[in-house]
């Protein structure tokens, strides 16, 4: 039933290159190396997928539209002017 092996390879090597007539070594280091390679692949694919998704879902570039709309106005840290005494103001005290 079991043939004698002339060569023994790890799980990762067997997955990448194939085992052929060799026996596959199943020990903790073989399993951990295959798992580590799998996790690295998952992380790389997640980064690529997030970049692709961000590129597909982004709208028009806001920075270019602001600079084209009002090139003579200096940029400030305040995006809008709001009256804090106004009842329905966007910026208001929480003690109302």
CSV table of N, CA, C and O in Angstrom, one decimal:
chain,number,residue,atom,x,y,z
A,1,UNK,N,0.8,-1.2,0.0
A,1,UNK,CA,0.0,0.0,0.0
A,1,UNK,C,0.9,1.3,0.0
A,1,UNK,O,0.6,2.2,-0.8
A,2,UNK,N,1.8,1.4,0.9
A,2,UNK,CA,2.7,2.5,0.9
A,2,UNK,C,4.0,2.2,0.2
A,2,UNK,O,4.7,1.2,0.6
A,3,UNK,N,4.4,3.0,-0.7
A,3,UNK,CA,5.7,2.8,-1.4
A,3,UNK,C,6.8,3.5,-0.7
A,3,UNK,O,6.5,4.5,0.0
A,4,UNK,N,8.0,3.0,-0.9
A,4,UNK,CA,9.1,3.7,-0.3
A,4,UNK,C,9.4,5.0,-1.1
A,4,UNK,O,9.4,4.9,-2.3
A,5,UNK,N,9.7,6.1,-0.4
A,5,UNK,CA,9.9,7.3,-1.1
A,5,UNK,C,11.4,7.6,-1.2
A,5,UNK,O,12.2,7.3,-0.3
A,6,UNK,N,11.8,8.0,-2.4
A,6,UNK,CA,13.2,8.4,-2.6
A,6,UNK,C,13.4,9.9,-2.3
A,6,UNK,O,14.5,10.3,-2.1
A,7,UNK,N,12.4,10.6,-2.3
A,7,UNK,CA,12.5,12.1,-2.0
A,7,UNK,C,11.2,12.5,-1.1
A,7,UNK,O,10.2,12.0,-1.3
A,8,UNK,N,11.5,13.4,-0.2
A,8,UNK,CA,10.4,14.0,0.6
A,8,UNK,C,10.4,15.5,0.4
A,8,UNK,O,11.4,16.1,0.5
A,9,UNK,N,9.2,16.0,0.1
A,9,UNK,CA,9.1,17.5,-0.1
A,9,UNK,C,8.1,18.1,0.9
A,9,UNK,O,7.2,17.4,1.4
A,10,UNK,N,8.2,19.4,1.1
A,10,UNK,CA,7.2,20.0,2.0
A,10,UNK,C,5.9,20.3,1.3
A,10,UNK,O,5.8,20.2,0.1
A,11,UNK,N,4.9,20.7,2.1
A,11,UNK,CA,3.6,21.0,1.5
A,11,UNK,C,3.7,22.2,0.5
A,11,UNK,O,3.1,22.1,-0.6
A,12,UNK,N,4.4,23.2,0.9
A,12,UNK,CA,4.6,24.4,0.1
A,12,UNK,C,5.2,24.0,-1.3
A,12,UNK,O,4.8,24.4,-2.3
A,13,UNK,N,6.3,23.2,-1.2
A,13,UNK,CA,7.0,22.8,-2.4
A,13,UNK,C,6.0,22.0,-3.3
A,13,UNK,O,6.0,22.1,-4.5
A,14,UNK,N,5.2,21.1,-2.7
A,14,UNK,CA,4.3,20.3,-3.4
A,14,UNK,C,3.2,21.1,-4.1
A,14,UNK,O,2.8,20.8,-5.2
A,15,UNK,N,2.8,22.2,-3.4
A,15,UNK,CA,1.7,23.0,-4.0
A,15,UNK,C,2.2,23.8,-5.1
A,15,UNK,O,1.5,24.1,-6.1
A,16,UNK,N,3.5,24.3,-5.0
A,16,UNK,CA,4.1,25.2,-6.0
A,16,UNK,C,4.6,24.4,-7.2
A,16,UNK,O,4.2,24.7,-8.4
A,17,UNK,N,5.4,23.4,-7.0
A,17,UNK,CA,6.0,22.6,-8.1
A,17,UNK,C,5.4,21.3,-8.3
A,17,UNK,O,5.8,20.6,-9.3
A,18,UNK,N,4.6,20.8,-7.4
A,18,UNK,CA,4.0,19.5,-7.6
A,18,UNK,C,4.9,18.4,-6.9
A,18,UNK,O,6.1,18.6,-6.8
A,19,UNK,N,4.3,17.4,-6.4
A,19,UNK,CA,5.1,16.3,-5.7
A,19,UNK,C,5.6,15.3,-6.6
A,19,UNK,O,6.6,14.7,-6.4
A,20,UNK,N,4.9,15.0,-7.7
A,20,UNK,CA,5.3,13.9,-8.6
A,20,UNK,C,5.3,12.6,-7.8
A,20,UNK,O,4.3,12.1,-7.2
A,21,UNK,N,6.4,11.9,-7.9
A,21,UNK,CA,6.6,10.6,-7.2
A,21,UNK,C,7.1,10.8,-5.8
A,21,UNK,O,7.3,9.8,-5.1
A,22,UNK,N,7.4,12.0,-5.3
A,22,UNK,CA,7.9,12.2,-4.0
A,22,UNK,C,6.8,12.1,-2.9
A,22,UNK,O,5.6,12.3,-3.2
A,23,UNK,N,7.2,11.9,-1.7
A,23,UNK,CA,6.3,11.9,-0.6
A,23,UNK,C,6.2,13.3,-0.1
A,23,UNK,O,7.2,14.1,-0.1
A,24,UNK,N,5.1,13.7,0.5
A,24,UNK,CA,4.8,15.0,1.0
A,24,UNK,C,5.0,14.9,2.6
A,24,UNK,O,4.4,14.1,3.2
A,25,UNK,N,5.9,15.8,3.1
A,25,UNK,CA,6.2,15.8,4.5
A,25,UNK,C,5.1,16.6,5.2
A,25,UNK,O,4.8,17.8,4.8
A,26,UNK,N,4.5,16.0,6.2
A,26,UNK,CA,3.4,16.7,6.9
A,26,UNK,C,3.9,16.8,8.4
A,26,UNK,O,3.7,15.9,9.2
A,27,UNK,N,4.6,17.9,8.7
A,27,UNK,CA,5.0,18.2,10.0
A,27,UNK,C,4.6,19.7,10.3
A,27,UNK,O,4.1,20.4,9.4
A,28,UNK,N,4.9,20.2,11.5
A,28,UNK,CA,4.5,21.5,11.9
A,28,UNK,C,5.1,22.6,11.0
A,28,UNK,O,4.5,23.5,10.6
A,29,UNK,N,6.4,22.4,10.7
A,29,UNK,CA,7.1,23.4,9.9
A,29,UNK,C,6.6,23.5,8.4
A,29,UNK,O,6.5,24.5,7.8
A,30,UNK,N,6.3,22.3,7.9
A,30,UNK,CA,5.7,22.3,6.6
A,30,UNK,C,4.4,22.9,6.5
A,30,UNK,O,4.1,23.7,5.6
A,31,UNK,N,3.5,22.7,7.5
A,31,UNK,CA,2.2,23.3,7.5
A,31,UNK,C,2.3,24.8,7.8
A,31,UNK,O,1.6,25.6,7.1
A,32,UNK,N,3.2,25.2,8.7
A,32,UNK,CA,3.3,26.6,9.0
A,32,UNK,C,3.9,27.4,7.8
A,32,UNK,O,3.5,28.5,7.5
A,33,UNK,N,4.8,26.8,7.0
A,33,UNK,CA,5.4,27.5,5.8
A,33,UNK,C,4.3,27.7,4.8
A,33,UNK,O,4.2,28.7,4.1
A,34,UNK,N,3.5,26.7,4.6
A,34,UNK,CA,2.4,26.8,3.6
A,34,UNK,C,1.3,27.8,4.1
A,34,UNK,O,0.8,28.6,3.3
A,35,UNK,N,1.0,27.8,5.4
A,35,UNK,CA,0.1,28.8,5.9
A,35,UNK,C,0.6,30.2,5.8
A,35,UNK,O,-0.1,31.1,5.5
A,36,UNK,N,1.9,30.4,6.1
A,36,UNK,CA,2.5,31.7,6.0
A,36,UNK,C,2.5,32.2,4.6
A,36,UNK,O,2.2,33.4,4.3
A,37,UNK,N,2.8,31.4,3.6
A,37,UNK,CA,2.7,31.8,2.2
A,37,UNK,C,1.3,32.2,1.8
A,37,UNK,O,1.1,33.1,1.1
A,38,UNK,N,0.4,31.4,2.3
A,38,UNK,CA,-1.1,31.7,2.0
A,38,UNK,C,-1.5,33.1,2.6
A,38,UNK,O,-2.1,33.9,1.9
A,39,UNK,N,-1.0,33.4,3.8
A,39,UNK,CA,-1.4,34.6,4.5
A,39,UNK,C,-0.7,35.8,3.8
A,39,UNK,O,-1.4,36.9,3.6
A,40,UNK,N,0.5,35.7,3.3
A,40,UNK,CA,1.2,36.7,2.6
A,40,UNK,C,0.4,37.0,1.3
A,40,UNK,O,0.2,38.1,0.9
A,41,UNK,N,0.0,35.9,0.6
A,41,UNK,CA,-0.8,36.1,-0.6
A,41,UNK,C,-2.1,36.8,-0.4
A,41,UNK,O,-2.6,37.7,-1.1
A,42,UNK,N,-2.8,36.5,0.7
A,42,UNK,CA,-4.1,37.1,1.1
A,42,UNK,C,-3.9,38.6,1.3
A,42,UNK,O,-4.6,39.5,0.9
A,43,UNK,N,-2.8,39.0,2.1
A,43,UNK,CA,-2.6,40.4,2.4
A,43,UNK,C,-2.3,41.2,1.1
A,43,UNK,O,-2.8,42.3,0.9
A,44,UNK,N,-1.5,40.6,0.2
A,44,UNK,CA,-1.1,41.3,-1.0
A,44,UNK,C,-2.4,41.5,-1.9
A,44,UNK,O,-2.6,42.6,-2.4
A,45,UNK,N,-3.2,40.4,-1.9
A,45,UNK,CA,-4.5,40.6,-2.7
A,45,UNK,C,-5.4,41.6,-2.1
A,45,UNK,O,-6.1,42.3,-2.8
A,46,UNK,N,-5.5,41.7,-0.8
A,46,UNK,CA,-6.3,42.7,-0.1
A,46,UNK,C,-5.9,44.1,-0.4
A,46,UNK,O,-6.7,45.0,-0.7
A,47,UNK,N,-4.6,44.3,-0.4
A,47,UNK,CA,-4.0,45.7,-0.7
A,47,UNK,C,-4.4,46.0,-2.1
A,47,UNK,O,-4.8,47.1,-2.4
A,48,UNK,N,-4.2,45.1,-3.1
A,48,UNK,CA,-4.5,45.4,-4.5
A,48,UNK,C,-6.0,45.6,-4.7
A,48,UNK,O,-6.4,46.5,-5.4
A,49,UNK,N,-6.8,44.8,-4.0
A,49,UNK,CA,-8.3,45.0,-4.2
A,49,UNK,C,-8.7,46.3,-3.6
A,49,UNK,O,-9.6,47.0,-4.2
A,50,UNK,N,-8.2,46.7,-2.5
A,50,UNK,CA,-8.5,48.0,-1.9
A,50,UNK,C,-8.1,49.2,-2.8
A,50,UNK,O,-8.9,50.2,-2.9
A,51,UNK,N,-6.9,49.1,-3.3
A,51,UNK,CA,-6.5,50.2,-4.3
A,51,UNK,C,-7.4,50.2,-5.5
A,51,UNK,O,-7.8,51.3,-6.0
A,52,UNK,N,-7.7,49.1,-6.0
A,52,UNK,CA,-8.6,49.0,-7.2
A,52,UNK,C,-10.0,49.5,-6.9
A,52,UNK,O,-10.6,50.3,-7.6
A,53,UNK,N,-10.5,49.2,-5.7
A,53,UNK,CA,-11.9,49.6,-5.3
A,53,UNK,C,-11.9,51.1,-5.1
A,53,UNK,O,-12.8,51.8,-5.5
A,54,UNK,N,-10.8,51.7,-4.5
A,54,UNK,CA,-10.7,53.1,-4.3
A,54,UNK,C,-10.6,53.9,-5.6
A,54,UNK,O,-11.2,54.9,-5.8
A,55,UNK,N,-9.9,53.3,-6.5
A,55,UNK,CA,-9.8,53.9,-7.8
A,55,UNK,C,-11.1,53.9,-8.6
A,55,UNK,O,-11.5,54.8,-9.3
A,56,UNK,N,-11.9,52.8,-8.4
A,56,UNK,CA,-13.2,52.7,-9.1
A,56,UNK,C,-14.2,53.6,-8.5
A,56,UNK,O,-15.1,54.1,-9.2
A,57,UNK,N,-14.2,53.8,-7.2
A,57,UNK,CA,-15.3,54.5,-6.5
A,57,UNK,C,-15.0,56.0,-6.3
A,57,UNK,O,-15.9,56.7,-5.8
A,58,UNK,N,-13.8,56.5,-6.6
A,58,UNK,CA,-13.5,57.9,-6.4
A,58,UNK,C,-14.2,58.7,-7.4
A,58,UNK,O,-14.4,58.4,-8.5
A,59,UNK,N,-14.6,59.9,-7.0
A,59,UNK,CA,-15.3,60.8,-7.8
A,59,UNK,C,-14.3,61.7,-8.5
A,59,UNK,O,-13.1,61.4,-8.5
A,60,UNK,N,-14.7,62.9,-9.1
A,60,UNK,CA,-13.8,63.8,-9.7
A,60,UNK,C,-12.8,64.4,-8.6
A,60,UNK,O,-13.2,64.5,-7.4
A,61,UNK,N,-11.7,64.7,-9.0
A,61,UNK,CA,-10.7,65.2,-8.1
A,61,UNK,C,-11.1,66.6,-7.6
A,61,UNK,O,-11.2,67.5,-8.3
A,62,UNK,N,-11.3,66.7,-6.2
A,62,UNK,CA,-11.8,67.9,-5.6
A,62,UNK,C,-10.7,69.0,-5.7
A,62,UNK,O,-11.0,70.2,-5.8
A,63,UNK,N,-9.5,68.6,-5.5
A,63,UNK,CA,-8.4,69.6,-5.5
A,63,UNK,C,-8.2,70.4,-6.8
A,63,UNK,O,-8.0,71.6,-6.8
A,64,UNK,N,-8.4,69.7,-7.9
A,64,UNK,CA,-8.3,70.4,-9.2
A,64,UNK,C,-9.5,71.3,-9.4
A,64,UNK,O,-9.4,72.4,-9.9
A,65,UNK,N,-10.7,70.9,-9.0
A,65,UNK,CA,-11.9,71.7,-9.2
A,65,UNK,C,-11.9,73.0,-8.3
A,65,UNK,O,-12.3,74.0,-8.8
A,66,UNK,N,-11.3,72.9,-7.1
A,66,UNK,CA,-11.2,74.1,-6.3
A,66,UNK,C,-10.2,75.1,-6.9
A,66,UNK,O,-10.4,76.3,-6.9
A,67,UNK,N,-9.1,74.6,-7.3
A,67,UNK,CA,-8.1,75.5,-7.9
A,67,UNK,C,-8.5,76.1,-9.2
A,67,UNK,O,-8.2,77.2,-9.5
A,68,UNK,N,-9.3,75.4,-10.0
A,68,UNK,CA,-9.8,76.0,-11.2
A,68,UNK,C,-11.0,77.0,-11.0
A,68,UNK,O,-11.1,77.9,-11.7
A,69,UNK,N,-11.8,76.7,-10.0
A,69,UNK,CA,-13.0,77.6,-9.7
A,69,UNK,C,-12.6,79.0,-9.2
A,69,UNK,O,-13.1,79.9,-9.6
A,70,UNK,N,-11.6,79.0,-8.3
A,70,UNK,CA,-11.3,80.3,-7.7
A,70,UNK,C,-9.7,80.4,-7.5
A,70,UNK,O,-9.2,80.2,-6.4
A,71,UNK,N,-9.0,80.6,-8.6
A,71,UNK,CA,-7.5,80.6,-8.5
A,71,UNK,C,-7.0,81.9,-7.8
A,71,UNK,O,-5.9,81.9,-7.2
A,72,UNK,N,-7.8,83.0,-7.7
A,72,UNK,CA,-7.3,84.2,-7.1
A,72,UNK,C,-7.5,84.2,-5.6
A,72,UNK,O,-6.9,85.0,-4.9
A,73,UNK,N,-8.4,83.4,-5.1
A,73,UNK,CA,-8.7,83.4,-3.6
A,73,UNK,C,-7.6,82.6,-2.9
A,73,UNK,O,-7.3,81.5,-3.3
A,74,UNK,N,-7.1,83.1,-1.8
A,74,UNK,CA,-6.1,82.3,-1.0
A,74,UNK,C,-6.9,81.1,-0.3
A,74,UNK,O,-8.0,81.3,0.1
A,75,UNK,N,-6.2,80.0,-0.2
A,75,UNK,CA,-6.8,78.9,0.6
A,75,UNK,C,-6.7,79.1,2.1
A,75,UNK,O,-5.7,79.6,2.6
A,76,UNK,N,-7.7,78.8,2.8
A,76,UNK,CA,-7.8,78.9,4.2
A,76,UNK,C,-8.1,77.5,4.8
A,76,UNK,O,-8.5,76.6,4.1
A,77,UNK,N,-7.9,77.4,6.1
A,77,UNK,CA,-8.2,76.2,6.8
A,77,UNK,C,-9.7,76.0,7.0
A,77,UNK,O,-10.1,74.9,7.2
A,78,UNK,N,-10.4,77.1,6.9
A,78,UNK,CA,-11.9,77.0,7.1
A,78,UNK,C,-12.6,76.8,5.8
A,78,UNK,O,-12.5,77.6,4.9
A,79,UNK,N,-13.3,75.7,5.6
A,79,UNK,CA,-14.0,75.4,4.4
A,79,UNK,C,-15.2,76.3,4.2
A,79,UNK,O,-15.6,76.5,3.0
A,80,UNK,N,-15.8,76.8,5.2
A,80,UNK,CA,-17.0,77.7,5.1
A,80,UNK,C,-17.1,78.5,6.3
A,80,UNK,O,-16.5,78.3,7.4
A,81,UNK,N,-17.9,79.6,6.2
A,81,UNK,CA,-18.1,80.5,7.4
A,81,UNK,C,-19.5,80.2,7.9
A,81,UNK,O,-20.5,80.1,7.2
A,82,UNK,N,-19.6,80.0,9.2
A,82,UNK,CA,-20.8,79.6,9.8
A,82,UNK,C,-21.1,80.5,11.0
A,82,UNK,O,-20.2,80.8,11.8
A,83,UNK,N,-22.3,80.9,11.2
A,83,UNK,CA,-22.7,81.7,12.4
A,83,UNK,C,-23.0,80.8,13.5
A,83,UNK,O,-24.1,80.1,13.5
A,84,UNK,N,-22.2,80.8,14.6
A,84,UNK,CA,-22.5,79.8,15.7
A,84,UNK,C,-23.8,80.2,16.5
A,84,UNK,O,-24.3,79.4,17.2
A,85,UNK,N,-24.3,81.4,16.4
A,85,UNK,CA,-25.5,81.8,17.1
A,85,UNK,C,-26.8,81.4,16.3
A,85,UNK,O,-27.9,81.4,16.9
A,86,UNK,N,-26.6,80.9,15.1
A,86,UNK,CA,-27.8,80.5,14.3
A,86,UNK,C,-28.3,79.1,14.9
A,86,UNK,O,-27.5,78.2,15.2
A,87,UNK,N,-29.6,79.0,15.0
A,87,UNK,CA,-30.1,77.8,15.7
A,87,UNK,C,-29.8,76.5,15.0
A,87,UNK,O,-29.5,75.5,15.7
A,88,UNK,N,-29.9,76.4,13.7
A,88,UNK,CA,-29.7,75.2,13.0
A,88,UNK,C,-28.3,75.2,12.3
A,88,UNK,O,-28.1,74.7,11.2
A,89,UNK,N,-27.4,75.8,13.0
A,89,UNK,CA,-26.0,75.9,12.5
A,89,UNK,C,-25.3,74.5,12.4
A,89,UNK,O,-25.6,73.6,13.2
A,90,UNK,N,-24.4,74.3,11.5
A,90,UNK,CA,-23.7,73.1,11.4
A,90,UNK,C,-22.7,73.0,12.6
A,90,UNK,O,-22.4,71.9,13.0
A,91,UNK,N,-22.2,74.1,13.1
A,91,UNK,CA,-21.3,74.1,14.2
A,91,UNK,C,-22.0,74.8,15.4
A,91,UNK,O,-22.3,76.0,15.3
A,92,UNK,N,-22.4,74.0,16.4
A,92,UNK,CA,-23.1,74.6,17.5
A,92,UNK,C,-22.7,73.9,18.8
A,92,UNK,O,-22.2,72.8,18.8
A,93,UNK,N,-23.1,74.6,19.8
A,93,UNK,CA,-22.8,74.0,21.2
A,93,UNK,C,-23.7,72.9,21.5
A,93,UNK,O,-24.9,72.9,21.1
A,94,UNK,N,-23.2,71.9,22.2
A,94,UNK,CA,-24.0,70.7,22.5
A,94,UNK,C,-24.9,71.0,23.7
A,94,UNK,O,-25.7,70.2,24.1
A,95,UNK,N,-24.8,72.2,24.4
A,95,UNK,CA,-25.5,72.6,25.6
A,95,UNK,C,-26.8,73.4,25.2
A,95,UNK,O,-27.2,74.3,26.0
A,96,UNK,N,-27.4,73.2,24.2
A,96,UNK,CA,-28.6,73.9,23.8
A,96,UNK,C,-29.8,73.3,24.4
A,96,UNK,O,-30.1,72.2,24.5
